[in-house]
XYZ file of C-alpha atoms in Angstrom:
644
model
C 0.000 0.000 0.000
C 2.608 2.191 0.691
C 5.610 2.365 -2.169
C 8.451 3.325 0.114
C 7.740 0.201 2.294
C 7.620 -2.319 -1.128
C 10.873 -0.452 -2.092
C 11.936 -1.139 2.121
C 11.213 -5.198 1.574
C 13.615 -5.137 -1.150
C 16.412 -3.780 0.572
C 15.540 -5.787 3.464
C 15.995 -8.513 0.723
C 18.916 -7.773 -0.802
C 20.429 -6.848 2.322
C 20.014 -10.188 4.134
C 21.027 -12.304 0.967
C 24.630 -10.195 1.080
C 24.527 -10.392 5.430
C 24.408 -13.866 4.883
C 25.890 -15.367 1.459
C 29.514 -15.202 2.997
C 28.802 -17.999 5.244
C 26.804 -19.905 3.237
C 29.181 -20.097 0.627
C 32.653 -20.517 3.246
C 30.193 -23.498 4.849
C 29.511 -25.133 1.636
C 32.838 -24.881 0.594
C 34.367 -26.568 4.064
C 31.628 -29.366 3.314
C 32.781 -29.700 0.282
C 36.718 -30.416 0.882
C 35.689 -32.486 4.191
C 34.019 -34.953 1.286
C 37.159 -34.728 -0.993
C 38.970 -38.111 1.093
C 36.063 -40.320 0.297
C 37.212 -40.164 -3.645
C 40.245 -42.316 -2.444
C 38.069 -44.933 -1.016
C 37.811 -48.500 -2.528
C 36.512 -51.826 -2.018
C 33.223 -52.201 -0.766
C 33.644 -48.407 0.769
C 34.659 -47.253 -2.293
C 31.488 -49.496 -4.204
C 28.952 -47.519 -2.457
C 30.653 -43.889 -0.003
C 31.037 -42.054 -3.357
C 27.658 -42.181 -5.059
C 25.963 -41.065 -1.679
C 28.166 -38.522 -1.370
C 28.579 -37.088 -4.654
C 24.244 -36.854 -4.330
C 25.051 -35.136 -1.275
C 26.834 -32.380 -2.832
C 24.771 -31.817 -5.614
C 22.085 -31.374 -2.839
C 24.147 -29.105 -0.723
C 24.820 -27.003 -4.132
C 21.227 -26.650 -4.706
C 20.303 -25.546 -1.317
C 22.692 -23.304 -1.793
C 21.339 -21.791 -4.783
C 18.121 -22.028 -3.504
C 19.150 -19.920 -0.320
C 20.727 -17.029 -2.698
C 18.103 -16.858 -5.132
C 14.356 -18.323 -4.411
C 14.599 -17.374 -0.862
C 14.659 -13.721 -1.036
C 12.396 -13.701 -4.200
C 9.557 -15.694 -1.417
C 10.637 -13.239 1.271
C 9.479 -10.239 -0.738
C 6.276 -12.226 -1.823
C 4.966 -12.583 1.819
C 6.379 -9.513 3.141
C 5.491 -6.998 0.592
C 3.070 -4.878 1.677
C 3.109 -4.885 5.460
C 3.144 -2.102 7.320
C 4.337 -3.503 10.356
C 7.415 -6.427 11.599
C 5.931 -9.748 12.262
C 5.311 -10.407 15.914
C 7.713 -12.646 17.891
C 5.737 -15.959 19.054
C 5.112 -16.289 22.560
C 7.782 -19.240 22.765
C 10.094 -17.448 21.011
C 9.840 -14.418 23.604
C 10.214 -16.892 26.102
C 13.370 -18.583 24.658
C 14.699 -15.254 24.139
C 13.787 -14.010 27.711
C 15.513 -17.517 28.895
C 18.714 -16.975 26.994
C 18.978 -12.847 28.585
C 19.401 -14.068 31.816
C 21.936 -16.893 30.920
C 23.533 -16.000 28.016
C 24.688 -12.653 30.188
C 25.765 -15.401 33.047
C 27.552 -16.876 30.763
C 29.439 -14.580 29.122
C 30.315 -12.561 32.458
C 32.046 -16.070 33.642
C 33.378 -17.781 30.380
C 34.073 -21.082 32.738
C 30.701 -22.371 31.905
C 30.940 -22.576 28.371
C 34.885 -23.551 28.341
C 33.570 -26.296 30.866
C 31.017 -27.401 28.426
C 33.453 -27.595 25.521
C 35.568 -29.477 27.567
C 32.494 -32.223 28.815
C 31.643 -32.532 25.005
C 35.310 -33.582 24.320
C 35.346 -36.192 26.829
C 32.073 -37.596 26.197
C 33.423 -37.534 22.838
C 36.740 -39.407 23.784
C 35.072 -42.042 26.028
C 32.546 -43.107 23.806
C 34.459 -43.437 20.346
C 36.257 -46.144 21.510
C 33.150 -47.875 22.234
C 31.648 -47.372 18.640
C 31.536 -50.770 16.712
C 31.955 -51.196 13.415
C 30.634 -54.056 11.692
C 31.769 -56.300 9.545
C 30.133 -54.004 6.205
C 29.498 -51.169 5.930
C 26.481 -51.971 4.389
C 23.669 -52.421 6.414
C 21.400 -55.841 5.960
C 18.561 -54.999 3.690
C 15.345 -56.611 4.935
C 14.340 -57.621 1.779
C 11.155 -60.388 2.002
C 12.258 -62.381 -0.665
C 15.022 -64.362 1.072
C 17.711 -66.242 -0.602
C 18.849 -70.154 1.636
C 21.724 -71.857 0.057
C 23.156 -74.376 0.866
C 25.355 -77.245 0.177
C 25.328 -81.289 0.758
C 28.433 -83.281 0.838
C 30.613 -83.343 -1.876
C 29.472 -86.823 -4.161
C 25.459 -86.278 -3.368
C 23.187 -87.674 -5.902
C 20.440 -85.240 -7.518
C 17.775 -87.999 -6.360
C 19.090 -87.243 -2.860
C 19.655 -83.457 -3.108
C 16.164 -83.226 -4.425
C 14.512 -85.433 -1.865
C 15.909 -83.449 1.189
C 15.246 -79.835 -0.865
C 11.659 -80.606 -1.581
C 11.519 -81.776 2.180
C 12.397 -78.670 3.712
C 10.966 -76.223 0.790
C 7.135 -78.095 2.456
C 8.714 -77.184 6.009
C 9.472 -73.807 5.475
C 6.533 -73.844 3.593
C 4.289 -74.260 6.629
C 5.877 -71.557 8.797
C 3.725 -68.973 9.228
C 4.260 -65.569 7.424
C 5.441 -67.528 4.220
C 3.999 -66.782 1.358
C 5.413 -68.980 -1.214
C 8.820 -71.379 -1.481
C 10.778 -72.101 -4.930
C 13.777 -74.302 -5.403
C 16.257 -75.516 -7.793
C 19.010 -78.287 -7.569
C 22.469 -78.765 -9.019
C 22.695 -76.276 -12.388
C 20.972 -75.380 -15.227
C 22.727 -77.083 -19.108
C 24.549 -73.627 -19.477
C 24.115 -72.160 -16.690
C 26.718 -69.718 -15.223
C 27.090 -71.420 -11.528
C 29.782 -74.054 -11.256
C 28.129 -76.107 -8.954
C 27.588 -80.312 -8.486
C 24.763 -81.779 -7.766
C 24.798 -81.229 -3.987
C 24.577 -77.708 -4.210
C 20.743 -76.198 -3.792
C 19.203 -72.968 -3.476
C 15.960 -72.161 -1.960
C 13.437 -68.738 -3.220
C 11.312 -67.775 0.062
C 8.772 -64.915 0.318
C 7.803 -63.436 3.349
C 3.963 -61.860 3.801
C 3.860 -57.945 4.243
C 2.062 -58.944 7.557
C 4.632 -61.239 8.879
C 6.870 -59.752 11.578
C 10.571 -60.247 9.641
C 13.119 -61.031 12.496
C 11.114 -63.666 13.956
C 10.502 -65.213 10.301
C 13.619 -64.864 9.520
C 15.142 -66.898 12.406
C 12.239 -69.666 11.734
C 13.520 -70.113 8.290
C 17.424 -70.150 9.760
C 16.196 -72.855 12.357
C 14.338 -75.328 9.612
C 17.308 -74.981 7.978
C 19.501 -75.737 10.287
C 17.573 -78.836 11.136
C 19.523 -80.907 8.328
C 22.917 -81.954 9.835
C 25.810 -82.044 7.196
C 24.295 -79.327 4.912
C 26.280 -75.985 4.965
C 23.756 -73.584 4.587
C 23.146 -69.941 4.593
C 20.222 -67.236 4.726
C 20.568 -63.904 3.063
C 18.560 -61.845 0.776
C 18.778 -60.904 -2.894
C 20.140 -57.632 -2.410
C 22.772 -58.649 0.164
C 23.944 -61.455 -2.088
C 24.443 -59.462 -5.107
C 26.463 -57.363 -3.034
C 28.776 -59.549 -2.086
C 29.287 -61.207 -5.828
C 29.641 -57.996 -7.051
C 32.876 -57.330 -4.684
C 34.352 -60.720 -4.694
C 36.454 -60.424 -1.618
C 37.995 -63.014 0.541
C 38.249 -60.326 3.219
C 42.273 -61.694 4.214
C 44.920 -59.858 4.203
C 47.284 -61.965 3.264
C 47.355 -64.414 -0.006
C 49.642 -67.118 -0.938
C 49.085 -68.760 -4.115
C 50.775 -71.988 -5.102
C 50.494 -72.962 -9.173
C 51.724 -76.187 -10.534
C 49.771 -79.155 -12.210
C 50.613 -82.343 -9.615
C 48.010 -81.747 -6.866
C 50.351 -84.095 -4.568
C 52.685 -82.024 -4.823
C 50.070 -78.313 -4.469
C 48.972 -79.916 -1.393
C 52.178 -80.850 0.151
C 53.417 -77.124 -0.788
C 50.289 -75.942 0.526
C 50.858 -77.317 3.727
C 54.660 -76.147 3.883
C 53.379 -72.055 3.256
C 51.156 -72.366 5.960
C 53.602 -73.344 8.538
C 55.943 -70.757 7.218
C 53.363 -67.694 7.135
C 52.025 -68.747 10.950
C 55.967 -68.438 11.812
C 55.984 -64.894 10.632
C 55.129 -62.399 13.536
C 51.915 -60.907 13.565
C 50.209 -63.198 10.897
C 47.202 -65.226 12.489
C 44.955 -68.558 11.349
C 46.588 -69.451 7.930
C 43.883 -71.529 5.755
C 44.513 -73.592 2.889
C 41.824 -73.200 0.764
C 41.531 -76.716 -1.318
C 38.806 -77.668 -3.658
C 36.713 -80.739 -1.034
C 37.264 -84.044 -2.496
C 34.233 -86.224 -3.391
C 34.122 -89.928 -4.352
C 34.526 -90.746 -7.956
C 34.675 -93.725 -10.149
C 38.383 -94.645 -11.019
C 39.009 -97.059 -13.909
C 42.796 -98.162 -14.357
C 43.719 -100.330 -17.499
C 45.629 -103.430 -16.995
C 48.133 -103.133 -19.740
C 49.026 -106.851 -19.516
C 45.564 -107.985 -19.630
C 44.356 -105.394 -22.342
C 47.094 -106.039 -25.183
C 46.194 -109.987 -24.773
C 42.598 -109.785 -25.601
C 43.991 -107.152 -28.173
C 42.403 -103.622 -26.971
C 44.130 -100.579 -26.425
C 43.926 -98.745 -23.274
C 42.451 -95.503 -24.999
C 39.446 -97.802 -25.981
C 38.636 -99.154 -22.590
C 38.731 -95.191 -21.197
C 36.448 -94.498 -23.903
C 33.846 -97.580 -23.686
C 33.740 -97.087 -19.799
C 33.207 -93.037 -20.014
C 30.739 -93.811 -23.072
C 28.643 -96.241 -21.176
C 28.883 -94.390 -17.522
C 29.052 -90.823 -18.404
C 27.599 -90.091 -21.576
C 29.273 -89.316 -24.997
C 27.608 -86.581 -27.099
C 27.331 -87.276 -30.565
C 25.408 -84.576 -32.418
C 22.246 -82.731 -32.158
C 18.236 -82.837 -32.951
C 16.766 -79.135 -34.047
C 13.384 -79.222 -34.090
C 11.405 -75.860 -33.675
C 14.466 -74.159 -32.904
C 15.233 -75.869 -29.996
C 18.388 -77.830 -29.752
C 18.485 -81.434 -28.561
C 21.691 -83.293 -27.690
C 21.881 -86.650 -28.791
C 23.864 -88.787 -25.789
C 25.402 -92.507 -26.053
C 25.190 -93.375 -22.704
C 24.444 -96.660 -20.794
C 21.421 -98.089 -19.285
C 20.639 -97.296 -15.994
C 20.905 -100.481 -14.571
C 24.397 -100.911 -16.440
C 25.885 -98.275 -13.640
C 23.430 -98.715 -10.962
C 26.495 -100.183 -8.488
C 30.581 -101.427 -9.046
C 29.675 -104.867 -9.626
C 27.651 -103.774 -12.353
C 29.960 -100.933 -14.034
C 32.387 -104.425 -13.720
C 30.515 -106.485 -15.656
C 30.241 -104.126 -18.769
C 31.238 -105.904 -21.893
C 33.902 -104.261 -24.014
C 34.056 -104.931 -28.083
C 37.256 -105.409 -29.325
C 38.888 -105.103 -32.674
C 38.416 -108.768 -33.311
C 34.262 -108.416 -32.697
C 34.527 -110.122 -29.336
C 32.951 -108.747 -26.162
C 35.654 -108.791 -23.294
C 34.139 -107.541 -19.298
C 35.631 -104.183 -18.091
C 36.499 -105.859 -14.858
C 38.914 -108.099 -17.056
C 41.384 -105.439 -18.266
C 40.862 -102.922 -15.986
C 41.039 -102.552 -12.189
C 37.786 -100.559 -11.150
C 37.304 -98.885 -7.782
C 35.680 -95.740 -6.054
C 38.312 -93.461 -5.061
C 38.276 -89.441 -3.890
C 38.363 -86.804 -6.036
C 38.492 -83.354 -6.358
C 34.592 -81.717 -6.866
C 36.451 -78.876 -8.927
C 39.759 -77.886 -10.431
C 40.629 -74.427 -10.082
C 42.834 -72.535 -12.814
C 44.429 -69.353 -13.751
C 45.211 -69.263 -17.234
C 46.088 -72.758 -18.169
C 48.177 -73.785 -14.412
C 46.018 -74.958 -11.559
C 46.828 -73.532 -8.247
C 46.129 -73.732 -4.829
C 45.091 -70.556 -1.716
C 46.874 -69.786 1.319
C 45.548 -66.743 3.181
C 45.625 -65.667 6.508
C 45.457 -61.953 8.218
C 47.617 -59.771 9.854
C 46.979 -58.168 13.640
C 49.397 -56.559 15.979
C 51.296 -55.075 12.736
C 51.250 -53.462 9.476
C 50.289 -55.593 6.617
C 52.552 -54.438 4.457
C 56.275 -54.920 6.495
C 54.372 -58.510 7.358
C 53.884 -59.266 4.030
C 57.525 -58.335 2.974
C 58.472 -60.919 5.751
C 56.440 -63.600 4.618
C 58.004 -62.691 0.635
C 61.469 -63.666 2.591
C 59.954 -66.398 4.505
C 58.256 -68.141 1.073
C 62.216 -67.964 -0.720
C 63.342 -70.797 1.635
C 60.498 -72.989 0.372
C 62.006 -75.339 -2.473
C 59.809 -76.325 -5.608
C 59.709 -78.239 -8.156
C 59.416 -77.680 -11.158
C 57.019 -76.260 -13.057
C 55.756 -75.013 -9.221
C 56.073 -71.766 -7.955
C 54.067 -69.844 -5.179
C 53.054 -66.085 -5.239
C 51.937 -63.437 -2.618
C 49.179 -61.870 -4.015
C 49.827 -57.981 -4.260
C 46.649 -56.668 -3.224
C 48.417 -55.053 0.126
C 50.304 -53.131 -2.383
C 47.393 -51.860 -3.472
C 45.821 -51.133 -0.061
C 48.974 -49.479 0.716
C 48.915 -46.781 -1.638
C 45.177 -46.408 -1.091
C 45.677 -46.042 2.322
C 48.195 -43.369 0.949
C 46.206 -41.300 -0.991
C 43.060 -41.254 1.518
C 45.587 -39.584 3.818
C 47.252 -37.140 1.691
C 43.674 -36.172 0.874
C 42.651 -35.967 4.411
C 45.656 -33.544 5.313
C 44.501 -31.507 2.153
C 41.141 -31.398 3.206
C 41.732 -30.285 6.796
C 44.757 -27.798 5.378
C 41.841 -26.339 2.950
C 39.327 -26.118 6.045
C 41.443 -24.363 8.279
C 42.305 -21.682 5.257
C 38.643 -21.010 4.596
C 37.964 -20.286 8.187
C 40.844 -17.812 8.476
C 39.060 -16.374 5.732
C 36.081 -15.743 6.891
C 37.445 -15.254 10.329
C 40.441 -12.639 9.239
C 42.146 -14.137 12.218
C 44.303 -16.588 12.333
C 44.244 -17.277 16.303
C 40.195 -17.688 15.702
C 40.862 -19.893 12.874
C 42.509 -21.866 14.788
C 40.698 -22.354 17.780
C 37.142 -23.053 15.799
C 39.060 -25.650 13.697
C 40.160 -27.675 16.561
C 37.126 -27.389 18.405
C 34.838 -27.610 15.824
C 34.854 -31.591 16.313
C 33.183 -31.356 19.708
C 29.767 -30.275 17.811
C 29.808 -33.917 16.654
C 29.995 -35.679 19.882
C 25.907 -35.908 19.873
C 26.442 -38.169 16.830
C 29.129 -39.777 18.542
C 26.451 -40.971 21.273
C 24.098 -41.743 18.822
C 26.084 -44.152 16.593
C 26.703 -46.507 20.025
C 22.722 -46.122 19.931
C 22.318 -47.367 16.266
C 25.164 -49.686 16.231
C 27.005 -50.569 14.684
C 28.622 -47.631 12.284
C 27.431 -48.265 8.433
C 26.650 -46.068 5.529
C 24.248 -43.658 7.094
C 25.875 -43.006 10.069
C 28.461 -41.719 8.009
C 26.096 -39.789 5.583
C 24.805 -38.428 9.152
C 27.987 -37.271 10.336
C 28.531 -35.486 7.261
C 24.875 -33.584 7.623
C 26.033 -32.439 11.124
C 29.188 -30.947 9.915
C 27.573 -29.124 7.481
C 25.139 -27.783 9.952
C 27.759 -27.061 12.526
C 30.086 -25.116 10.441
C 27.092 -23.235 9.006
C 25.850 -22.216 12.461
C 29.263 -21.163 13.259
C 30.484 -19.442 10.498
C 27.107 -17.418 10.280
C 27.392 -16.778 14.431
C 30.706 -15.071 14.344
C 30.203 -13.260 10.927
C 27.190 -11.740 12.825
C 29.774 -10.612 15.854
C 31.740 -9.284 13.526
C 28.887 -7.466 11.633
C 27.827 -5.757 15.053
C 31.629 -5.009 15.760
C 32.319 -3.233 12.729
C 29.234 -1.194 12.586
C 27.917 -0.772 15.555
C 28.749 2.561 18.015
C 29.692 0.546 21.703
C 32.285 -0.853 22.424
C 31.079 -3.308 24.824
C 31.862 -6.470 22.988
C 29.935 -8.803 25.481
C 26.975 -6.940 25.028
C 27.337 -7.038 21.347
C 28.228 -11.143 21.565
C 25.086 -11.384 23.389
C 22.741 -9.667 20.772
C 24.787 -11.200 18.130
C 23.431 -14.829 19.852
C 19.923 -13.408 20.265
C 20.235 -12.504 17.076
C 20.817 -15.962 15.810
C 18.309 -17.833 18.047
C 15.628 -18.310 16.230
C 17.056 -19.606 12.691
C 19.296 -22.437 15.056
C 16.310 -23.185 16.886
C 14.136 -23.540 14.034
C 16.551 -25.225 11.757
C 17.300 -27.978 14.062
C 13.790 -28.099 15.138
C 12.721 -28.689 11.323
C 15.403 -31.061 10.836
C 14.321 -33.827 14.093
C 10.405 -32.922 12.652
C 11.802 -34.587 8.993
C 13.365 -37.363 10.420
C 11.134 -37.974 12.812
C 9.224 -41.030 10.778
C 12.505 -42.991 10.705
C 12.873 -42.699 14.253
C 9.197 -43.818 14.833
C 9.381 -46.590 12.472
C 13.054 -47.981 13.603
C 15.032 -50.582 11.079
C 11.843 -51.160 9.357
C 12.432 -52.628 5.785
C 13.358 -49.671 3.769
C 14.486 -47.791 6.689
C 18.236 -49.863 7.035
C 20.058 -46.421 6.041
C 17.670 -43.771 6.880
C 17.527 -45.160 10.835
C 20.882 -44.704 11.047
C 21.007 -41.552 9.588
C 18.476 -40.419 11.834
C 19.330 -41.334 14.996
C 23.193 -40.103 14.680
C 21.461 -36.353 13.245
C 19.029 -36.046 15.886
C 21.299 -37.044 18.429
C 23.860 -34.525 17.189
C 21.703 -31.670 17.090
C 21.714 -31.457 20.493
C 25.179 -30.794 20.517
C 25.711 -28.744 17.604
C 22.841 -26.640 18.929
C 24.984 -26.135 22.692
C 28.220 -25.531 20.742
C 26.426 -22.697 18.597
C 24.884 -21.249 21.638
C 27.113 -21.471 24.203
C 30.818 -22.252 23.130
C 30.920 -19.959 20.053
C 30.046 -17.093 22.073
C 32.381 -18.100 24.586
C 34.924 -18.389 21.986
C 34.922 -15.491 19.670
C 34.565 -13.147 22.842
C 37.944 -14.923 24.598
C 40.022 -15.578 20.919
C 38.057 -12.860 18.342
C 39.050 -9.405 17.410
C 37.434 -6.546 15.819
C 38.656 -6.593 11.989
C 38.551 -5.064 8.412
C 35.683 -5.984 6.116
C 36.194 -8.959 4.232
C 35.242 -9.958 0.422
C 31.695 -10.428 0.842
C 31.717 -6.815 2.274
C 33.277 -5.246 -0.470
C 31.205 -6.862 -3.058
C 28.153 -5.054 -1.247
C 26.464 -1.800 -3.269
C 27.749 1.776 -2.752
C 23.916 2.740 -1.422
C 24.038 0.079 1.450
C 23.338 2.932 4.074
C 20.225 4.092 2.722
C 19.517 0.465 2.010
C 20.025 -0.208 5.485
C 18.349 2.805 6.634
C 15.014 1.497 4.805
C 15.573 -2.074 6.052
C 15.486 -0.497 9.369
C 11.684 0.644 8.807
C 10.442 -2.388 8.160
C 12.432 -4.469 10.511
C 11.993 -2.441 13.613
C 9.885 -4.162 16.034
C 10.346 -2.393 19.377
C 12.273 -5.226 21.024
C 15.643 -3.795 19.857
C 16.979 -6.662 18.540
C 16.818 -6.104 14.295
C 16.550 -2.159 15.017
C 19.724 -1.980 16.361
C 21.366 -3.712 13.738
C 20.519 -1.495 11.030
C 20.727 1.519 13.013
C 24.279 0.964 13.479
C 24.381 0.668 9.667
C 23.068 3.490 9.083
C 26.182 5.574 11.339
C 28.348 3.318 9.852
């Protein structure tokens, strides 16, 4: 209604967007060299850390456009117009009444606040140790559609493997909260899992109503009810995961190559006494294909050349009529059918009877298998491992008390005093290499990082001695998230997106609170700099309050809800945020304060100053008009503006 207050809102606009762009952008920045280590990661870190994080920046980036742009175009939209400040809420007075009487207490005996800096570093201290980790980093999805696979001993018969499967598929079945089972046995012709017949995998689905943990364990405990069947129960997502990083999770491995598996195993037990000699290096495993029994036919030469066959016949009669011998294909429909020379069932239904197979020799007369060959059931191995065209053998074990890398250059001395023969030679894998200078690079990048922190705060401190007494106290805003992680436990991916959120949040609340002080120090008339710390903190009140209050209200749900399926990161997340708010809150409102009035001094206008328009007075002046309120706490602000 009245054109000199519209032309007011827009300086009250513009003037907040420049008050406050300096640090916004020094925040964002900070946030974004903390996140600059996590491009070093690998492994399963590395699989998953950067993708969260790089959509963490581009949503840090666009709240940060948001803030410089849309928000002051919305202010002027629902301010426009009115003739008078918006009313403080009745809480708000309250809060603001509250913090009067302490914050001045507080300030007049800075032992308070140093004493609660110091109680959030050794909360801090006590409890990290106590943090666990565990064993990924990625959380268990609760998936319904579980995966149970498991494994019979090495030599079982489909007939068998399918009787026990189809068993406990009507078991599981019958549970309650199961909604439907599927199975398969042994391999598909062509299929890409190099498994025998005694391997098995079971599909289960869960209802929507059926409570998951307790499910879950029923299926585990039916499963377990089969004694010599290695089993385990996992879902989809959390299988694919770990086929997709392949890791043996050792730090050390030995491998032997040769093509006499006598020999493999003999040198396979030799490197394992060696690498548990060499200090620091626990539980060496030899990791050997399991042997299962076999059918072993050996030609009698004697007997063979007097009946007048050669030995390569009888190999190929007695695989012919026990294993099959493919010789050609059917198309019909465009299908393919193999066409298999293979013996009657009964003809290999025992030993006696794969014995008693006749032979044809060249002459046309039928001679038994038993008669020129020596047939018997011995072990033997359920696969054969290769790399390239030489079969080798594992040794792995892991380091503890030590650094991998100076115990892995021991055990490469410790493996030259092991003679081979030849054509057999044994490696140590050089993935610790490769650790090593990962290891490496995460730390350079860390040192960079902090190094590039500590410059942008003297920056937007212009004080070095500020700099750095924020930078090494900064941490102590996290402690809250600290506490919370032993609550969610243990540490996985969104704890460490959460710790990231309250870093951000802390080093915004900071780096807005002291460019305030120093906004009130270099244009204000007093000198008292308590009383301007104080009204610097009132100042800043409400948009701490509210912004952690807004934040708890968002993740509220995934506190309610807990771990529920869906909820595996967000939880996590949650509970280490809300948790840390408390203490990023108490270190905005009462250490800063404490802080910049004990290390701070009044100094020159920075960048973000100079960039500001030659008419900021008379902006400030017109600001003024619409901000006053009668409470003293925006008035004098712009007041002092306008004398500056």
């Amino acid at each position: 209604h009245h054109p000199e207050l519209a032309s007011s809102s827009e300086a009250v606009a513009v003037h907040g967007t420049v008050e406050t762009r300096g640090p916004v952008v020094y925040a964002t920045l900070a946030l974004l060299l903390a996140l600059l280590p996590i491009t070093a990661l690998h492994g399963e870190a590395g699989a998953f850390v950067p993708s969260i994080a790089f959509a963490f920046v581009i949503a840090i980036l666009v709240s940060l456009l948001v803030a410089v742009t849309f928000t002051p175009l919305l202010s002027l939209v629902v301010f426009r117009g009115r003739d008078r400040a918006p009313r403080i809420s009745p809480l708000m007075a309250r809060v603001l009444a509250l913090h009067s009487k302490v914050g001045s207490c507080l300030l007049e005996s800075p032992r308070s606040s140093f004493g609660t800096l110091a109680a959030l570093l050794m909360v801090g201290l006590v409890a990290l140790p106590f943090v666990k980790r565990g064993d990924s980093l990625v959380p268990s999805f609760k998936d319904r559609s579980v995966l149970v696979h498991w494994e019979a001993a090495p030599g079982t018969s489909l007939t068998e493997m399918s009787r026990i499967t189809a068993r406990a598929s009507q078991e599981i079945g019958a549970l309650p909260g199961i909604g439907g089972v599927g199975a398969h046995v042994g391999r598909a012709v062509g299929g890409d899992q190099i498994v025998g017949t005694g391997s098995g995998e079971m599909w289960v689905t869960m209802k929507s109503s059926a409570a998951y943990a307790k499910t879950l364990q029923s299926i585990g405990s039916v499963v377990s009810g089969y004694p010599g069947m290695v089993h385990t129960v996992i879902t989809y997502p959390t299988e694919r995961i770990q086929h997709m990083l392949n890791s043996t999770g050792r730090d050390l491995t030995v491998r032997i190559f040769g093509d006499d598996f006598a020999v493999l195993n003999s040198k396979a037990a030799e490197v394992a006494k060696v690498l548990g000699a060499v200090k620091g290096v626990r539980d060496p495993k030899i990791h050997s294909a399991p042997l299962e029994p076999a059918l072993e036919v050996k030609v009698n030469l004697d007997a063979a050349d007097k009946v007048g066959i050669k030995p390569g016949d009888v190999r190929r009669a007695a695989t012919t009529l026990v294993s099959g011998l493919t010789v050609g294909a059917l198309f019909e429909e465009q299908k393919v059918f193999d066409v298999v020379v293979v013996g009657q069932p009964a003809t290999r239904a025992s030993l006696t009877a794969i014995k008693d197979l006749t032979i044809e020799s060249p002459t046309g007369k039928h001679v038994r298998l038993g008669d020129v060959a020596d047939v018997a059931i011995a072990p033997g191995l359920s696969a054969i491992r290769h790399e390239d065209v030489s079969r080798y053998i594992d040794v792995d074990a892991n380091v503890s008390g030590r650094a991998t890398e100076s115990a892995a250059a021991d055990a490469t001395d410790a493996l030259k005093g092991i003679s081979f023969p030849l054509q057999h030679r044994a490696e140590l894998l050089g993935d610790y290499a490769q650790r090593r200078n990962e290891r490496r690079e995460f730390l350079v990048l860390s040192v960079a990082a902090a190094l590039g922190i500590f410059l942008l705060l003297q920056s937007a401190f212009r004080s070095w001695r500020l700099a750095v007494v924020v930078f090494v106290t900064l941490p102590a805003s996290l402690v809250g998230g600290v506490v919370g992680t032993l609550v969610a436990a243990p540490f996985s991916l969104g704890s460490m997106v959460g710790f990231f959120a309250l870093f951000a949040l802390a080093a915004r609340s900071t780096l807005m609170l002291i460019g305030r002080y120093r906004e009130l120090e270099l244009h204000e008339s007093t000198t008292d700099r308590a009383e301007l710390v104080l009204k610097g903190t009132r100042d800043s009140i409400a948009p701490v309050l509210l912004t952690a209050a807004g934040i708890a209200l968002v993740l509220l749900p995934f506190l309610v809800f807990g771990d529920a399926a869906g909820f595996e990161i967000a939880h996590r997340l949650a509970v280490v945020v809300v948790c840390g708010l408390v203490s990023t809150t108490l270190f905005a409102l009462v250490i800063v304060p404490a802080l910049y009035l004990r290390f701070g001094r009044p100094t020159e206008p920075d960048v973000w100053e100079l960039l500001e328009p030659p008419e900021r007075a008379p902006v400030a002046a017109a600001a003024s008009q619409v901000s006053g309120n009668g409470d003293g706490v925006q008035r004098t602000t712009t007041a002092g503006r306008d004398n500056q």
